[in-house]
């Protein structure tokens, strides 16, 4: 790991980004046009102290997840992102695969503009790459895991808790849609080891998946009407839209509701609640053992 070069590179990339480029207010007291250190940390989901240590050429070697988050926060292109990994002494992961994938700049730019509606960028295997605060409030933050479990489709068929996001009566619909979408992805990727291993594992672990896979139904999930279970707001009915990257490996998802509907009102409330847990505690409910 080259501490000094990594520090200099981070500082140079931070200096070139205007706050307005990433949806931050300019403010009257900025001494330089670029981002502040704490703003980069905020955009990357890191502590300000940790990022400051990196820019000072100190601290521990950042993980691949941290480097991927910094690449997104600093809006690095593909070559810059690879350079960041090299300076940090980490193996450069595939550009479009897995939870450390480099988000397509066009999708990331659009995500920056979607400030009033839940939105996130995922891979074609439904691994969440980046999300805005409203998406985190609506569907929750993805678990910090690697491998097959990073895929929501994998968790859908192997982890019962993943299904709590949707009402039970909607589960058969989502199962069919997930499998039909994965059929299309598998065909496009061809003999991709990651996909074939995922399909084989799901066939072993889930009879539901195996039965649906054998139907050979295929359809990319472009739009859908969803009912999402929220701990505070109850069931929220929304339309989900998808915009695909040119190579089809990444998707920008955003949620909307027609004006005047209950869903639209709930989205407005969601922006106020954010990620706070507003459910009553056991003590507030007068339950024993509180």
Short mmCIF file of C-alpha atoms in Angstrom, two decimals:
data_model
loop_
_atom_site.label_atom_id
_atom_site.label_comp_id
_atom_site.label_asym_id
_atom_site.label_seq_id
_atom_site.Cartn_x
_atom_site.Cartn_y
_atom_site.Cartn_z
CA UNK A 1 0.00 0.00 0.00
CA UNK A 2 1.39 3.40 -1.02
CA UNK A 3 0.12 5.66 1.76
CA UNK A 4 1.51 8.94 0.44
CA UNK A 5 0.34 8.46 -3.16
CA UNK A 6 -3.08 7.26 -2.02
CA UNK A 7 -3.42 10.35 0.15
CA UNK A 8 -2.39 12.68 -2.68
CA UNK A 9 -4.73 10.99 -5.14
CA UNK A 10 -7.72 11.21 -2.81
CA UNK A 11 -7.01 14.87 -2.14
CA UNK A 12 -6.73 15.68 -5.86
CA UNK A 13 -10.00 13.91 -6.71
CA UNK A 14 -11.81 15.65 -3.85
CA UNK A 15 -10.63 19.06 -4.99
CA UNK A 16 -12.12 18.75 -8.47
CA UNK A 17 -15.73 18.00 -7.39
CA UNK A 18 -18.11 20.89 -6.89
CA UNK A 19 -20.68 20.43 -4.11
CA UNK A 20 -23.48 20.96 -6.61
CA UNK A 21 -22.18 17.97 -8.60
CA UNK A 22 -23.24 15.66 -5.78
CA UNK A 23 -26.33 17.49 -4.56
CA UNK A 24 -24.69 19.41 -1.71
CA UNK A 25 -25.21 23.13 -1.00
CA UNK A 26 -22.29 25.39 -1.92
CA UNK A 27 -22.52 27.59 1.16
CA UNK A 28 -20.88 30.98 1.69
CA UNK A 29 -17.80 29.94 3.70
CA UNK A 30 -15.96 27.56 1.38
CA UNK A 31 -12.28 28.35 1.02
CA UNK A 32 -11.84 25.93 -1.89
CA UNK A 33 -14.27 24.88 -4.65
CA UNK A 34 -14.00 21.16 -3.94
CA UNK A 35 -15.61 18.97 -1.32
CA UNK A 36 -14.67 19.01 2.33
CA UNK A 37 -13.21 15.86 3.86
CA UNK A 38 -16.27 15.28 6.00
CA UNK A 39 -18.49 15.54 2.91
CA UNK A 40 -16.54 12.82 1.13
CA UNK A 41 -16.84 10.68 4.24
CA UNK A 42 -20.58 11.31 4.37
CA UNK A 43 -21.06 10.42 0.70
CA UNK A 44 -19.04 7.25 1.16
CA UNK A 45 -20.71 6.19 4.41
CA UNK A 46 -17.41 6.44 6.32
CA UNK A 47 -16.39 8.19 9.51
CA UNK A 48 -14.81 11.60 8.98
CA UNK A 49 -11.87 10.65 11.21
CA UNK A 50 -11.13 7.54 9.17
CA UNK A 51 -11.17 9.40 5.86
CA UNK A 52 -9.02 12.19 7.28
CA UNK A 53 -6.42 9.63 8.31
CA UNK A 54 -6.34 8.26 4.75
CA UNK A 55 -5.76 11.75 3.33
CA UNK A 56 -2.96 12.27 5.82
CA UNK A 57 -1.21 9.15 4.60
CA UNK A 58 -1.91 7.18 7.74
CA UNK A 59 -4.33 4.54 8.92
CA UNK A 60 -4.97 0.92 8.07
CA UNK A 61 -5.32 -0.51 4.59
CA UNK A 62 -8.87 0.22 3.34
CA UNK A 63 -11.01 -2.74 2.38
CA UNK A 64 -12.40 -3.33 -1.11
CA UNK A 65 -15.82 -2.16 0.10
CA UNK A 66 -14.36 1.10 1.43
CA UNK A 67 -12.48 1.70 -1.82
CA UNK A 68 -15.63 1.05 -3.86
CA UNK A 69 -17.53 3.53 -1.68
CA UNK A 70 -14.81 6.16 -2.13
CA UNK A 71 -14.81 5.61 -5.90
CA UNK A 72 -18.53 6.37 -5.97
CA UNK A 73 -18.29 9.34 -3.61
CA UNK A 74 -15.47 10.88 -5.66
CA UNK A 75 -17.15 10.05 -9.00
CA UNK A 76 -14.08 8.22 -10.32
CA UNK A 77 -14.09 6.85 -13.85
CA UNK A 78 -13.02 3.26 -14.52
CA UNK A 79 -9.29 3.98 -14.85
CA UNK A 80 -9.27 6.17 -11.75
CA UNK A 81 -11.13 3.54 -9.77
CA UNK A 82 -8.60 0.86 -10.78
CA UNK A 83 -5.75 3.23 -9.85
CA UNK A 84 -7.30 3.74 -6.42
CA UNK A 85 -7.33 -0.02 -5.81
CA UNK A 86 -3.71 -0.34 -6.99
CA UNK A 87 -2.52 2.44 -4.66
CA UNK A 88 -4.32 0.78 -1.75
CA UNK A 89 -2.70 -2.58 -2.53
CA UNK A 90 -6.00 -4.29 -3.28
CA UNK A 91 -6.90 -6.56 -6.17
CA UNK A 92 -9.05 -4.74 -8.69
CA UNK A 93 -12.47 -6.47 -8.74
CA UNK A 94 -14.45 -6.95 -11.98
CA UNK A 95 -15.87 -3.63 -13.11
CA UNK A 96 -19.53 -4.60 -13.15
CA UNK A 97 -19.90 -7.50 -10.75
CA UNK A 98 -20.56 -7.90 -7.08
CA UNK A 99 -21.19 -5.48 -4.21
CA UNK A 100 -17.86 -3.68 -4.82
CA UNK A 101 -18.66 -3.03 -8.49
CA UNK A 102 -17.98 0.37 -9.95
CA UNK A 103 -21.30 2.08 -10.57
CA UNK A 104 -21.82 3.17 -14.15
CA UNK A 105 -21.24 6.99 -14.15
CA UNK A 106 -24.44 7.68 -16.09
CA UNK A 107 -26.57 5.78 -13.57
CA UNK A 108 -24.79 7.42 -10.64
CA UNK A 109 -25.39 10.85 -12.16
CA UNK A 110 -29.10 10.13 -12.49
CA UNK A 111 -29.25 8.78 -8.95
CA UNK A 112 -27.83 12.09 -7.72
CA UNK A 113 -30.80 13.89 -9.27
CA UNK A 114 -33.41 11.65 -7.63
CA UNK A 115 -33.56 13.39 -4.27
CA UNK A 116 -37.32 13.22 -3.64
CA UNK A 117 -37.99 9.56 -4.41
CA UNK A 118 -36.41 6.28 -3.25
CA UNK A 119 -33.77 5.12 -5.74
CA UNK A 120 -30.83 2.73 -5.87
CA UNK A 121 -28.41 1.11 -8.31
CA UNK A 122 -28.19 -2.69 -8.31
CA UNK A 123 -26.44 -5.32 -10.40
CA UNK A 124 -28.36 -7.69 -12.65
CA UNK A 125 -28.12 -10.23 -9.80
CA UNK A 126 -29.86 -7.75 -7.47
CA UNK A 127 -26.79 -6.81 -5.43
CA UNK A 128 -27.26 -3.29 -4.10
CA UNK A 129 -24.37 -1.02 -5.09
CA UNK A 130 -25.54 2.38 -3.88
CA UNK A 131 -28.82 3.88 -2.67
CA UNK A 132 -30.13 7.26 -1.63
CA UNK A 133 -31.39 7.86 1.90
CA UNK A 134 -35.03 7.40 0.91
CA UNK A 135 -34.33 3.96 -0.56
CA UNK A 136 -32.56 2.98 2.65
CA UNK A 137 -35.60 4.19 4.60
CA UNK A 138 -37.99 2.27 2.35
CA UNK A 139 -36.30 -1.10 1.78
CA UNK A 140 -33.46 -1.01 4.32
CA UNK A 141 -29.72 -1.10 3.82
CA UNK A 142 -28.23 -4.27 2.31
CA UNK A 143 -26.38 -6.63 4.65
CA UNK A 144 -22.60 -6.25 4.70
CA UNK A 145 -21.92 -9.63 3.12
CA UNK A 146 -20.00 -10.98 0.16
CA UNK A 147 -20.68 -13.90 -2.12
CA UNK A 148 -24.12 -15.27 -3.07
CA UNK A 149 -25.83 -13.76 0.00
CA UNK A 150 -25.17 -10.27 -1.38
CA UNK A 151 -27.88 -10.99 -3.97
CA UNK A 152 -31.44 -10.24 -2.87
CA UNK A 153 -32.65 -12.97 -5.22
CA UNK A 154 -30.44 -15.48 -3.41
CA UNK A 155 -31.67 -14.29 -0.01
CA UNK A 156 -35.29 -14.38 -1.24
CA UNK A 157 -35.12 -18.15 -1.75
CA UNK A 158 -32.83 -19.02 1.18
CA UNK A 159 -33.60 -16.56 3.99
CA UNK A 160 -37.24 -16.27 5.17
CA UNK A 161 -36.51 -12.89 6.76
CA UNK A 162 -35.86 -11.40 3.30
CA UNK A 163 -39.50 -11.94 2.42
CA UNK A 164 -40.76 -9.64 5.18
CA UNK A 165 -40.30 -6.75 2.74
CA UNK A 166 -43.50 -7.77 0.90
CA UNK A 167 -46.92 -9.01 2.12
CA UNK A 168 -47.15 -12.80 2.20
CA UNK A 169 -49.88 -12.91 -0.44
CA UNK A 170 -47.51 -11.19 -2.91
CA UNK A 171 -44.67 -13.69 -2.44
CA UNK A 172 -45.64 -16.04 -5.30
CA UNK A 173 -45.67 -13.12 -7.74
CA UNK A 174 -42.22 -11.91 -6.71
CA UNK A 175 -40.80 -15.44 -6.84
CA UNK A 176 -42.01 -15.85 -10.43
CA UNK A 177 -40.67 -12.45 -11.46
CA UNK A 178 -37.27 -12.99 -9.83
CA UNK A 179 -36.79 -16.36 -11.53
CA UNK A 180 -37.94 -15.14 -14.96
CA UNK A 181 -35.56 -12.20 -14.66
CA UNK A 182 -32.67 -14.48 -13.66
CA UNK A 183 -33.39 -16.70 -16.68
CA UNK A 184 -32.85 -13.69 -18.94
CA UNK A 185 -29.68 -12.66 -17.10
CA UNK A 186 -28.25 -16.18 -17.26
CA UNK A 187 -28.87 -16.39 -21.00
CA UNK A 188 -27.23 -13.02 -21.65
CA UNK A 189 -24.18 -13.81 -19.50
CA UNK A 190 -23.72 -17.21 -21.15
CA UNK A 191 -21.37 -19.55 -19.30
CA UNK A 192 -20.79 -17.12 -16.45
CA UNK A 193 -19.51 -19.09 -13.46
CA UNK A 194 -21.12 -16.84 -10.88
CA UNK A 195 -24.59 -17.24 -12.38
CA UNK A 196 -24.34 -20.97 -12.98
CA UNK A 197 -23.16 -21.55 -9.42
CA UNK A 198 -25.98 -19.40 -8.05
CA UNK A 199 -28.61 -21.26 -10.07
CA UNK A 200 -27.21 -24.64 -9.04
CA UNK A 201 -27.14 -23.66 -5.37
CA UNK A 202 -30.69 -22.31 -5.45
CA UNK A 203 -31.98 -25.43 -7.17
CA UNK A 204 -30.49 -27.50 -4.33
CA UNK A 205 -31.75 -25.29 -1.52
CA UNK A 206 -35.20 -24.24 -2.75
CA UNK A 207 -37.79 -26.52 -4.32
CA UNK A 208 -39.83 -23.44 -5.17
CA UNK A 209 -36.93 -22.02 -7.16
CA UNK A 210 -36.28 -25.34 -8.91
CA UNK A 211 -39.92 -25.68 -9.95
CA UNK A 212 -40.07 -22.11 -11.27
CA UNK A 213 -36.73 -22.47 -13.07
CA UNK A 214 -37.98 -25.53 -14.91
CA UNK A 215 -40.92 -23.55 -16.34
CA UNK A 216 -38.37 -21.70 -18.53
CA UNK A 217 -40.37 -18.47 -18.18
CA UNK A 218 -38.17 -15.48 -19.07
CA UNK A 219 -38.74 -11.73 -18.69
CA UNK A 220 -36.49 -8.92 -17.55
CA UNK A 221 -38.01 -6.99 -14.67
CA UNK A 222 -38.46 -3.54 -16.22
CA UNK A 223 -41.47 -2.23 -14.28
CA UNK A 224 -43.59 -3.60 -11.47
CA UNK A 225 -46.29 -2.56 -9.02
CA UNK A 226 -45.16 -3.34 -5.50
CA UNK A 227 -46.59 -3.32 -2.03
CA UNK A 228 -43.79 -2.76 0.45
CA UNK A 229 -44.14 -3.38 4.16
CA UNK A 230 -42.75 -0.52 6.24
CA UNK A 231 -42.41 -0.85 10.01
CA UNK A 232 -43.95 2.56 10.69
CA UNK A 233 -46.08 3.45 7.66
CA UNK A 234 -47.55 0.02 7.00
CA UNK A 235 -48.02 -1.26 3.47
CA UNK A 236 -46.95 1.27 0.82
CA UNK A 237 -48.17 0.77 -2.77
CA UNK A 238 -45.64 2.03 -5.30
CA UNK A 239 -44.60 1.65 -8.90
CA UNK A 240 -41.03 0.42 -9.42
CA UNK A 241 -39.18 1.45 -12.57
CA UNK A 242 -35.86 0.21 -13.97
CA UNK A 243 -33.31 1.89 -16.22
CA UNK A 244 -30.62 -0.48 -17.53
CA UNK A 245 -26.98 0.33 -18.22
CA UNK A 246 -25.80 -0.16 -21.80
CA UNK A 247 -24.32 -3.58 -21.04
CA UNK A 248 -27.31 -4.64 -18.94
CA UNK A 249 -25.15 -5.45 -15.91
CA UNK A 250 -26.51 -2.63 -13.72
CA UNK A 251 -29.92 -1.08 -13.14
CA UNK A 252 -31.18 2.15 -11.65
CA UNK A 253 -34.38 1.44 -9.71
CA UNK A 254 -36.69 4.16 -8.48
CA UNK A 255 -40.08 4.12 -6.79
CA UNK A 256 -42.99 6.47 -7.40
CA UNK A 257 -46.68 6.88 -6.67
CA UNK A 258 -49.32 8.85 -8.60
CA UNK A 259 -50.06 12.28 -7.08
CA UNK A 260 -52.98 12.28 -4.68
CA UNK A 261 -52.67 8.60 -3.77
CA UNK A 262 -52.01 7.20 -0.33
CA UNK A 263 -48.65 5.97 -1.60
CA UNK A 264 -47.64 9.52 -2.51
CA UNK A 265 -48.57 10.73 0.97
CA UNK A 266 -46.61 7.88 2.55
CA UNK A 267 -43.53 8.77 0.48
CA UNK A 268 -43.73 12.32 1.82
CA UNK A 269 -43.91 10.95 5.36
CA UNK A 270 -40.99 8.66 4.61
CA UNK A 271 -38.80 11.65 3.81
CA UNK A 272 -39.55 12.98 7.29
CA UNK A 273 -39.14 9.69 9.15
CA UNK A 274 -36.01 8.62 7.27
CA UNK A 275 -34.31 5.59 8.78
CA UNK A 276 -35.57 6.23 12.30
CA UNK A 277 -37.33 3.30 13.94
CA UNK A 278 -40.68 4.76 14.96
CA UNK A 279 -42.26 1.50 16.11
CA UNK A 280 -43.39 1.53 19.77
CA UNK A 281 -41.04 -0.07 22.25
CA UNK A 282 -42.12 -2.86 24.56
CA UNK A 283 -42.19 -0.33 27.40
CA UNK A 284 -44.45 2.03 25.44
CA UNK A 285 -46.82 -0.82 24.69
CA UNK A 286 -46.85 -1.87 28.33
CA UNK A 287 -45.49 -5.30 27.47
CA UNK A 288 -43.87 -7.41 30.22
CA UNK A 289 -40.14 -7.79 30.28
CA UNK A 290 -39.46 -4.23 29.05
#
